[in-house]
Amino acid sequence: MTAEVREQAGKGAARQLRRKGKIPGVLYGQEECLLLTLDPDAIRKILRSHAGTALVSLTITGTARNAVRTALLREYQVDPVTGDLLHADLFEVSMTKPIRVKVPVALVGGVPVGVKEGGVLHHNLRELHIECLPSALPDQIEVDASQLGIGHGVHVRELAPREGLRFLDEGDQMVVSVAAPMSEAKLEALLTSGAAVEEGKEPEVIAKGKAEEEGAAAAPAGEAKAEKKEAAAAKPEKKEAKEEKKK
């Protein structure tokens, strides 16, 4: 893929590029970052053929001399309405240093045995986080699920080892599994019990609220009665004090 170094940055410059049929991009290099002008068709070709995990031989023009870099498509932005590509980020790699990327999981081997028996297939992990040298980077990780019965699955630790590749996900994570189908009676029972619990919670909350309000109203009344008793007890003391003064 060919890219050209651009000088201008910002939203205005990006809009001008898109009007010309190009898109802005950034190459994050080993030592420097370059602002680039990219061809969106070349990016789409990478996404269609390699799901974004392909190594790209990037020829950069517009510098003192044309430079060829090996890069990986790291991220891209798409217009949610039109589907047009808006921006792309590339990451320069060294062929002698391992990289960490996510690659898609592809299920192979046909329909699992458990699914033929009425089970439900769960594709738990759609991507796997791996570490390898750029030269060993696979387009995808193939997982054979054809022999899985109901209640069985494949964990990350059970994946076939590949030379020069290390899985970074937790070994206990399930990649693919076949679950037993839920009967209509069990589903109805779960929905009914859930509704009953929700209905039971509401009156309890309301009753609790009323009890709190009644308690709050009763507290001031009790305090008022206590104050009256204290006032009544204080009156005889005042009378005694007056009689002593008269003497």
PDB file of C-alpha atoms in Angstrom:
ATOM      1  CA  MET A   1       0.000   0.000   0.000  1.00  0.00           C
ATOM      2  CA  THR A   2       1.134   3.510  -0.805  1.00  0.00           C
ATOM      3  CA  ALA A   3       0.692   6.461   1.537  1.00  0.00           C
ATOM      4  CA  GLU A   4       1.679  10.096   1.372  1.00  0.00           C
ATOM      5  CA  VAL A   5       2.899  12.249   4.220  1.00  0.00           C
ATOM      6  CA  ARG A   6       0.533  15.148   4.967  1.00  0.00           C
ATOM      7  CA  GLU A   7       1.373  18.407   6.666  1.00  0.00           C
ATOM      8  CA  GLN A   8      -2.045  19.634   7.785  1.00  0.00           C
ATOM      9  CA  ALA A   9      -4.015  18.185  10.664  1.00  0.00           C
ATOM     10  CA  GLY A  10      -7.423  18.871  12.167  1.00  0.00           C
ATOM     11  CA  LYS A  11     -11.062  18.438  11.175  1.00  0.00           C
ATOM     12  CA  GLY A  12     -10.940  20.937   8.320  1.00  0.00           C
ATOM     13  CA  ALA A  13      -7.998  19.228   6.648  1.00  0.00           C
ATOM     14  CA  ALA A  14      -9.633  15.813   7.152  1.00  0.00           C
ATOM     15  CA  ARG A  15     -12.852  16.983   5.448  1.00  0.00           C
ATOM     16  CA  GLN A  16     -10.869  18.283   2.476  1.00  0.00           C
ATOM     17  CA  LEU A  17      -9.122  14.920   2.088  1.00  0.00           C
ATOM     18  CA  ARG A  18     -12.422  13.039   2.151  1.00  0.00           C
ATOM     19  CA  ARG A  19     -13.844  15.303  -0.557  1.00  0.00           C
ATOM     20  CA  LYS A  20     -10.920  14.208  -2.733  1.00  0.00           C
ATOM     21  CA  GLY A  21     -11.644  10.536  -2.085  1.00  0.00           C
ATOM     22  CA  LYS A  22      -8.827  10.060   0.459  1.00  0.00           C
ATOM     23  CA  ILE A  23      -8.814   9.607   4.234  1.00  0.00           C
ATOM     24  CA  PRO A  24      -6.422  10.777   6.977  1.00  0.00           C
ATOM     25  CA  GLY A  25      -4.283   8.243   8.797  1.00  0.00           C
ATOM     26  CA  VAL A  26      -1.474   7.999  11.332  1.00  0.00           C
ATOM     27  CA  LEU A  27       1.520   5.680  11.355  1.00  0.00           C
ATOM     28  CA  TYR A  28       2.712   5.041  14.896  1.00  0.00           C
ATOM     29  CA  GLY A  29       6.347   4.133  14.370  1.00  0.00           C
ATOM     30  CA  GLN A  30       9.158   2.744  16.433  1.00  0.00           C
ATOM     31  CA  GLU A  31      10.661   6.204  16.877  1.00  0.00           C
ATOM     32  CA  GLU A  32       8.268   8.709  15.250  1.00  0.00           C
ATOM     33  CA  CYS A  33       4.656   9.191  14.249  1.00  0.00           C
ATOM     34  CA  LEU A  34       3.738  10.269  10.734  1.00  0.00           C
ATOM     35  CA  LEU A  35       0.515  11.904   9.514  1.00  0.00           C
ATOM     36  CA  LEU A  36      -0.537  10.144   6.308  1.00  0.00           C
ATOM     37  CA  THR A  37      -2.977  10.413   3.442  1.00  0.00           C
ATOM     38  CA  LEU A  38      -4.436   6.979   2.646  1.00  0.00           C
ATOM     39  CA  ASP A  39      -6.552   5.366  -0.044  1.00  0.00           C
ATOM     40  CA  PRO A  40      -9.764   4.026   1.591  1.00  0.00           C
ATOM     41  CA  ASP A  41     -10.099   1.289  -1.061  1.00  0.00           C
ATOM     42  CA  ALA A  42      -6.735  -0.172   0.012  1.00  0.00           C
ATOM     43  CA  ILE A  43      -7.912  -0.251   3.646  1.00  0.00           C
ATOM     44  CA  ARG A  44     -11.172  -1.983   2.661  1.00  0.00           C
ATOM     45  CA  LYS A  45      -9.180  -4.599   0.752  1.00  0.00           C
ATOM     46  CA  ILE A  46      -7.177  -5.392   3.900  1.00  0.00           C
ATOM     47  CA  LEU A  47     -10.341  -5.641   6.006  1.00  0.00           C
ATOM     48  CA  ARG A  48     -12.082  -7.943   3.506  1.00  0.00           C
ATOM     49  CA  SER A  49      -9.184 -10.324   2.960  1.00  0.00           C
ATOM     50  CA  HIS A  50      -7.437 -10.453   6.328  1.00  0.00           C
ATOM     51  CA  ALA A  51      -9.847  -8.983   8.916  1.00  0.00           C
ATOM     52  CA  GLY A  52      -7.258  -6.322   9.701  1.00  0.00           C
ATOM     53  CA  THR A  53      -4.530  -8.704  10.910  1.00  0.00           C
ATOM     54  CA  ALA A  54      -2.399  -8.633   7.746  1.00  0.00           C
ATOM     55  CA  LEU A  55       1.100  -7.187   7.608  1.00  0.00           C
ATOM     56  CA  VAL A  56       1.210  -4.247   5.224  1.00  0.00           C
ATOM     57  CA  SER A  57       4.234  -3.222   3.200  1.00  0.00           C
ATOM     58  CA  LEU A  58       3.731   0.529   3.345  1.00  0.00           C
ATOM     59  CA  THR A  59       5.541   2.748   0.836  1.00  0.00           C
ATOM     60  CA  ILE A  60       5.582   6.321   2.140  1.00  0.00           C
ATOM     61  CA  THR A  61       6.056   9.187  -0.338  1.00  0.00           C
ATOM     62  CA  GLY A  62       6.470  12.897   0.294  1.00  0.00           C
ATOM     63  CA  THR A  63       9.622  12.553   2.394  1.00  0.00           C
ATOM     64  CA  ALA A  64      13.262  13.206   1.492  1.00  0.00           C
ATOM     65  CA  ARG A  65      13.327   9.662   0.144  1.00  0.00           C
ATOM     66  CA  ASN A  66      10.629   7.083  -0.244  1.00  0.00           C
ATOM     67  CA  ALA A  67      10.526   4.824   2.811  1.00  0.00           C
ATOM     68  CA  VAL A  68       9.113   1.330   3.062  1.00  0.00           C
ATOM     69  CA  ARG A  69       7.711   0.337   6.454  1.00  0.00           C
ATOM     70  CA  THR A  70       6.108  -2.871   7.685  1.00  0.00           C
ATOM     71  CA  ALA A  71       2.918  -2.030   9.529  1.00  0.00           C
ATOM     72  CA  LEU A  72      -0.290  -3.444  10.925  1.00  0.00           C
ATOM     73  CA  LEU A  73      -3.751  -1.928  10.651  1.00  0.00           C
ATOM     74  CA  ARG A  74      -4.526  -1.217  14.308  1.00  0.00           C
ATOM     75  CA  GLU A  75      -7.780   0.778  14.292  1.00  0.00           C
ATOM     76  CA  TYR A  76     -10.173   2.436  11.870  1.00  0.00           C
ATOM     77  CA  GLN A  77     -13.281   4.618  12.053  1.00  0.00           C
ATOM     78  CA  VAL A  78     -16.429   4.201   9.964  1.00  0.00           C
ATOM     79  CA  ASP A  79     -19.297   6.622   9.412  1.00  0.00           C
ATOM     80  CA  PRO A  80     -22.291   5.033  11.221  1.00  0.00           C
ATOM     81  CA  VAL A  81     -24.743   6.300   8.591  1.00  0.00           C
ATOM     82  CA  THR A  82     -22.971   5.917   5.244  1.00  0.00           C
ATOM     83  CA  GLY A  83     -20.478   3.195   6.178  1.00  0.00           C
ATOM     84  CA  ASP A  84     -17.614   5.205   4.645  1.00  0.00           C
ATOM     85  CA  LEU A  85     -14.144   4.920   6.137  1.00  0.00           C
ATOM     86  CA  LEU A  86     -13.170   8.083   7.986  1.00  0.00           C
ATOM     87  CA  HIS A  87      -9.734   7.409   9.522  1.00  0.00           C
ATOM     88  CA  ALA A  88      -7.146   4.657   9.941  1.00  0.00           C
ATOM     89  CA  ASP A  89      -4.301   4.042  12.379  1.00  0.00           C
ATOM     90  CA  LEU A  90      -1.300   1.924  11.392  1.00  0.00           C
ATOM     91  CA  PHE A  91       1.300   0.515  13.752  1.00  0.00           C
ATOM     92  CA  GLU A  92       4.853  -0.040  12.559  1.00  0.00           C
ATOM     93  CA  VAL A  93       6.343  -3.380  13.593  1.00  0.00           C
ATOM     94  CA  SER A  94       9.807  -4.870  13.730  1.00  0.00           C
ATOM     95  CA  MET A  95      10.152  -8.327  12.195  1.00  0.00           C
ATOM     96  CA  THR A  96      12.472  -9.356  15.039  1.00  0.00           C
ATOM     97  CA  LYS A  97      10.237  -8.304  17.950  1.00  0.00           C
ATOM     98  CA  PRO A  98       7.083 -10.177  19.082  1.00  0.00           C
ATOM     99  CA  ILE A  99       3.782  -8.332  18.848  1.00  0.00           C
ATOM    100  CA  ARG A 100       0.506  -8.730  20.727  1.00  0.00           C
ATOM    101  CA  VAL A 101      -2.683  -8.645  18.684  1.00  0.00           C
ATOM    102  CA  LYS A 102      -6.213 -10.035  18.629  1.00  0.00           C
ATOM    103  CA  VAL A 103      -7.138 -12.440  15.841  1.00  0.00           C
ATOM    104  CA  PRO A 104     -10.577 -13.845  14.986  1.00  0.00           C
ATOM    105  CA  VAL A 105     -11.674 -17.382  15.862  1.00  0.00           C
ATOM    106  CA  ALA A 106     -13.057 -19.563  13.050  1.00  0.00           C
ATOM    107  CA  LEU A 107     -15.092 -22.676  13.865  1.00  0.00           C
ATOM    108  CA  VAL A 108     -14.327 -25.565  11.486  1.00  0.00           C
ATOM    109  CA  GLY A 109     -15.331 -29.209  11.104  1.00  0.00           C
ATOM    110  CA  GLY A 110     -19.015 -28.772  10.405  1.00  0.00           C
ATOM    111  CA  VAL A 111     -22.038 -28.879  12.705  1.00  0.00           C
ATOM    112  CA  PRO A 112     -21.155 -30.152  16.215  1.00  0.00           C
ATOM    113  CA  VAL A 113     -22.602 -33.505  17.331  1.00  0.00           C
ATOM    114  CA  GLY A 114     -24.399 -31.863  20.260  1.00  0.00           C
ATOM    115  CA  VAL A 115     -26.168 -29.394  17.979  1.00  0.00           C
ATOM    116  CA  LYS A 116     -27.465 -32.281  15.838  1.00  0.00           C
ATOM    117  CA  GLU A 117     -28.887 -33.768  19.037  1.00  0.00           C
ATOM    118  CA  GLY A 118     -30.768 -30.553  19.809  1.00  0.00           C
ATOM    119  CA  GLY A 119     -28.135 -28.605  21.759  1.00  0.00           C
ATOM    120  CA  VAL A 120     -27.375 -24.913  21.400  1.00  0.00           C
ATOM    121  CA  LEU A 121     -23.995 -23.719  20.100  1.00  0.00           C
ATOM    122  CA  HIS A 122     -22.330 -20.860  22.040  1.00  0.00           C
ATOM    123  CA  HIS A 123     -19.391 -19.099  20.374  1.00  0.00           C
ATOM    124  CA  ASN A 124     -18.070 -17.588  23.604  1.00  0.00           C
ATOM    125  CA  LEU A 125     -14.827 -15.998  22.332  1.00  0.00           C
ATOM    126  CA  ARG A 126     -14.888 -14.391  18.896  1.00  0.00           C
ATOM    127  CA  GLU A 127     -11.285 -13.214  19.177  1.00  0.00           C
ATOM    128  CA  LEU A 128      -8.144 -14.496  20.866  1.00  0.00           C
ATOM    129  CA  HIS A 129      -5.332 -12.373  22.243  1.00  0.00           C
ATOM    130  CA  ILE A 130      -2.002 -13.787  21.043  1.00  0.00           C
ATOM    131  CA  GLU A 131       1.707 -13.004  21.059  1.00  0.00           C
ATOM    132  CA  CYS A 132       4.033 -13.951  18.196  1.00  0.00           C
ATOM    133  CA  LEU A 133       6.604 -12.621  15.751  1.00  0.00           C
ATOM    134  CA  PRO A 134       5.096 -10.694  12.826  1.00  0.00           C
ATOM    135  CA  SER A 135       6.172 -13.433  10.425  1.00  0.00           C
ATOM    136  CA  ALA A 136       4.088 -16.001  12.371  1.00  0.00           C
ATOM    137  CA  LEU A 137       0.932 -13.880  12.554  1.00  0.00           C
ATOM    138  CA  PRO A 138      -2.098 -15.968  11.498  1.00  0.00           C
ATOM    139  CA  ASP A 139      -5.178 -14.581   9.765  1.00  0.00           C
ATOM    140  CA  GLN A 140      -7.373 -16.539  12.191  1.00  0.00           C
ATOM    141  CA  ILE A 141      -7.329 -19.302  14.791  1.00  0.00           C
ATOM    142  CA  GLU A 142      -9.235 -22.382  13.665  1.00  0.00           C
ATOM    143  CA  VAL A 143     -11.101 -24.388  16.319  1.00  0.00           C
ATOM    144  CA  ASP A 144     -12.653 -27.765  15.493  1.00  0.00           C
ATOM    145  CA  ALA A 145     -15.981 -27.998  17.331  1.00  0.00           C
ATOM    146  CA  SER A 146     -17.475 -30.867  15.308  1.00  0.00           C
ATOM    147  CA  GLN A 147     -17.043 -33.498  18.071  1.00  0.00           C
ATOM    148  CA  LEU A 148     -18.543 -31.455  20.891  1.00  0.00           C
ATOM    149  CA  GLY A 149     -21.515 -33.073  22.592  1.00  0.00           C
ATOM    150  CA  ILE A 150     -24.144 -31.438  24.772  1.00  0.00           C
ATOM    151  CA  GLY A 151     -22.535 -29.984  27.900  1.00  0.00           C
ATOM    152  CA  HIS A 152     -19.030 -29.963  26.409  1.00  0.00           C
ATOM    153  CA  GLY A 153     -16.773 -27.175  25.188  1.00  0.00           C
ATOM    154  CA  VAL A 154     -13.251 -26.093  24.312  1.00  0.00           C
ATOM    155  CA  HIS A 155     -11.247 -23.937  26.746  1.00  0.00           C
ATOM    156  CA  VAL A 156      -8.298 -21.755  25.806  1.00  0.00           C
ATOM    157  CA  ARG A 157      -5.925 -24.193  27.533  1.00  0.00           C
ATOM    158  CA  GLU A 158      -7.237 -26.995  25.285  1.00  0.00           C
ATOM    159  CA  LEU A 159      -6.403 -25.255  22.003  1.00  0.00           C
ATOM    160  CA  ALA A 160      -3.837 -26.985  19.824  1.00  0.00           C
ATOM    161  CA  PRO A 161      -0.407 -25.399  20.370  1.00  0.00           C
ATOM    162  CA  ARG A 162       1.167 -23.554  17.469  1.00  0.00           C
ATOM    163  CA  GLU A 163       4.879 -23.011  17.030  1.00  0.00           C
ATOM    164  CA  GLY A 164       5.966 -19.467  17.785  1.00  0.00           C
ATOM    165  CA  LEU A 165       2.535 -18.452  19.105  1.00  0.00           C
ATOM    166  CA  ARG A 166       1.377 -17.898  22.691  1.00  0.00           C
ATOM    167  CA  PHE A 167      -2.214 -17.454  23.840  1.00  0.00           C
ATOM    168  CA  LEU A 168      -2.614 -14.595  26.319  1.00  0.00           C
ATOM    169  CA  ASP A 169      -6.234 -15.197  27.368  1.00  0.00           C
ATOM    170  CA  GLU A 170      -6.956 -17.025  30.636  1.00  0.00           C
ATOM    171  CA  GLY A 171      -6.802 -20.795  30.196  1.00  0.00           C
ATOM    172  CA  ASP A 172     -10.187 -21.324  31.899  1.00  0.00           C
ATOM    173  CA  GLN A 173     -12.034 -19.137  29.383  1.00  0.00           C
ATOM    174  CA  MET A 174     -14.439 -21.024  27.147  1.00  0.00           C
ATOM    175  CA  VAL A 175     -13.935 -20.548  23.411  1.00  0.00           C
ATOM    176  CA  VAL A 176     -16.906 -22.568  22.144  1.00  0.00           C
ATOM    177  CA  SER A 177     -19.463 -24.818  23.858  1.00  0.00           C
ATOM    178  CA  VAL A 178     -22.701 -26.715  23.285  1.00  0.00           C
ATOM    179  CA  ALA A 179     -25.393 -26.216  25.912  1.00  0.00           C
ATOM    180  CA  ALA A 180     -28.484 -28.322  26.584  1.00  0.00           C
ATOM    181  CA  PRO A 181     -31.695 -26.820  25.243  1.00  0.00           C
ATOM    182  CA  MET A 182     -34.045 -25.346  27.839  1.00  0.00           C
ATOM    183  CA  SER A 183     -37.478 -26.946  27.890  1.00  0.00           C
ATOM    184  CA  GLU A 184     -40.566 -24.778  27.584  1.00  0.00           C
ATOM    185  CA  ALA A 185     -41.746 -25.931  31.027  1.00  0.00           C
ATOM    186  CA  LYS A 186     -38.475 -24.879  32.658  1.00  0.00           C
ATOM    187  CA  LEU A 187     -38.458 -21.544  30.839  1.00  0.00           C
ATOM    188  CA  GLU A 188     -42.043 -20.862  31.886  1.00  0.00           C
ATOM    189  CA  ALA A 189     -41.215 -21.825  35.480  1.00  0.00           C
ATOM    190  CA  LEU A 190     -38.261 -19.435  35.546  1.00  0.00           C
ATOM    191  CA  LEU A 191     -40.315 -16.585  34.104  1.00  0.00           C
ATOM    192  CA  THR A 192     -43.174 -17.268  36.518  1.00  0.00           C
ATOM    193  CA  SER A 193     -40.916 -17.444  39.581  1.00  0.00           C
ATOM    194  CA  GLY A 194     -39.155 -14.259  38.503  1.00  0.00           C
ATOM    195  CA  ALA A 195     -42.452 -12.432  38.154  1.00  0.00           C
ATOM    196  CA  ALA A 196     -43.599 -13.722  41.545  1.00  0.00           C
ATOM    197  CA  VAL A 197     -40.422 -12.462  43.195  1.00  0.00           C
ATOM    198  CA  GLU A 198     -40.806  -9.032  41.623  1.00  0.00           C
ATOM    199  CA  GLU A 199     -44.455  -8.846  42.685  1.00  0.00           C
ATOM    200  CA  GLY A 200     -43.528  -9.896  46.210  1.00  0.00           C
ATOM    201  CA  LYS A 201     -40.876  -7.205  46.516  1.00  0.00           C
ATOM    202  CA  GLU A 202     -43.133  -4.249  45.771  1.00  0.00           C
ATOM    203  CA  PRO A 203     -45.639  -4.611  48.668  1.00  0.00           C
ATOM    204  CA  GLU A 204     -42.741  -5.194  51.042  1.00  0.00           C
ATOM    205  CA  VAL A 205     -41.117  -1.907  50.022  1.00  0.00           C
ATOM    206  CA  ILE A 206     -44.413  -0.029  50.312  1.00  0.00           C
ATOM    207  CA  ALA A 207     -45.174  -1.546  53.726  1.00  0.00           C
ATOM    208  CA  LYS A 208     -41.699  -0.663  54.904  1.00  0.00           C
ATOM    209  CA  GLY A 209     -42.151   2.904  53.712  1.00  0.00           C
ATOM    210  CA  LYS A 210     -45.454   3.222  55.571  1.00  0.00           C
ATOM    211  CA  ALA A 211     -43.930   1.810  58.731  1.00  0.00           C
ATOM    212  CA  GLU A 212     -41.102   4.317  58.540  1.00  0.00           C
ATOM    213  CA  GLU A 213     -43.562   7.187  58.036  1.00  0.00           C
ATOM    214  CA  GLU A 214     -45.713   6.032  60.972  1.00  0.00           C
ATOM    215  CA  GLY A 215     -42.619   5.695  63.138  1.00  0.00           C
ATOM    216  CA  ALA A 216     -41.478   9.154  62.131  1.00  0.00           C
ATOM    217  CA  ALA A 217     -44.911  10.596  62.963  1.00  0.00           C
ATOM    218  CA  ALA A 218     -45.077   8.770  66.293  1.00  0.00           C
ATOM    219  CA  ALA A 219     -41.701  10.020  67.442  1.00  0.00           C
ATOM    220  CA  PRO A 220     -42.625  13.745  67.689  1.00  0.00           C
ATOM    221  CA  ALA A 221     -45.910  12.898  69.448  1.00  0.00           C
ATOM    222  CA  GLY A 222     -44.027  10.902  72.076  1.00  0.00           C
ATOM    223  CA  GLU A 223     -41.563  13.734  72.554  1.00  0.00           C
ATOM    224  CA  ALA A 224     -44.415  16.229  73.034  1.00  0.00           C
ATOM    225  CA  LYS A 225     -45.952  14.063  75.752  1.00  0.00           C
ATOM    226  CA  ALA A 226     -42.629  13.822  77.547  1.00  0.00           C
ATOM    227  CA  GLU A 227     -42.239  17.624  77.448  1.00  0.00           C
ATOM    228  CA  LYS A 228     -45.712  18.094  78.977  1.00  0.00           C
ATOM    229  CA  LYS A 229     -44.863  15.728  81.834  1.00  0.00           C
ATOM    230  CA  GLU A 230     -41.668  17.658  82.560  1.00  0.00           C
ATOM    231  CA  ALA A 231     -43.585  20.953  82.563  1.00  0.00           C
ATOM    232  CA  ALA A 232     -46.182  19.537  84.965  1.00  0.00           C
ATOM    233  CA  ALA A 233     -43.472  18.303  87.299  1.00  0.00           C
ATOM    234  CA  ALA A 234     -41.826  21.746  87.297  1.00  0.00           C
ATOM    235  CA  LYS A 235     -45.014  23.636  88.445  1.00  0.00           C
ATOM    236  CA  PRO A 236     -45.003  22.433  92.128  1.00  0.00           C
ATOM    237  CA  GLU A 237     -41.369  23.505  92.381  1.00  0.00           C
ATOM    238  CA  LYS A 238     -42.308  27.074  91.288  1.00  0.00           C
ATOM    239  CA  LYS A 239     -45.138  27.240  93.887  1.00  0.00           C
ATOM    240  CA  GLU A 240     -42.805  26.172  96.682  1.00  0.00           C
ATOM    241  CA  ALA A 241     -40.285  28.855  95.638  1.00  0.00           C
ATOM    242  CA  LYS A 242     -43.024  31.592  95.840  1.00  0.00           C
ATOM    243  CA  GLU A 243     -44.161  30.503  99.318  1.00  0.00           C
ATOM    244  CA  GLU A 244     -40.582  30.652 100.618  1.00  0.00           C
ATOM    245  CA  LYS A 245     -40.203  34.239  99.321  1.00  0.00           C
ATOM    246  CA  LYS A 246     -43.453  35.332 101.143  1.00  0.00           C
ATOM    247  CA  LYS A 247     -42.092  33.935 104.437  1.00  0.00           C
TER     248      LYS A 247
END
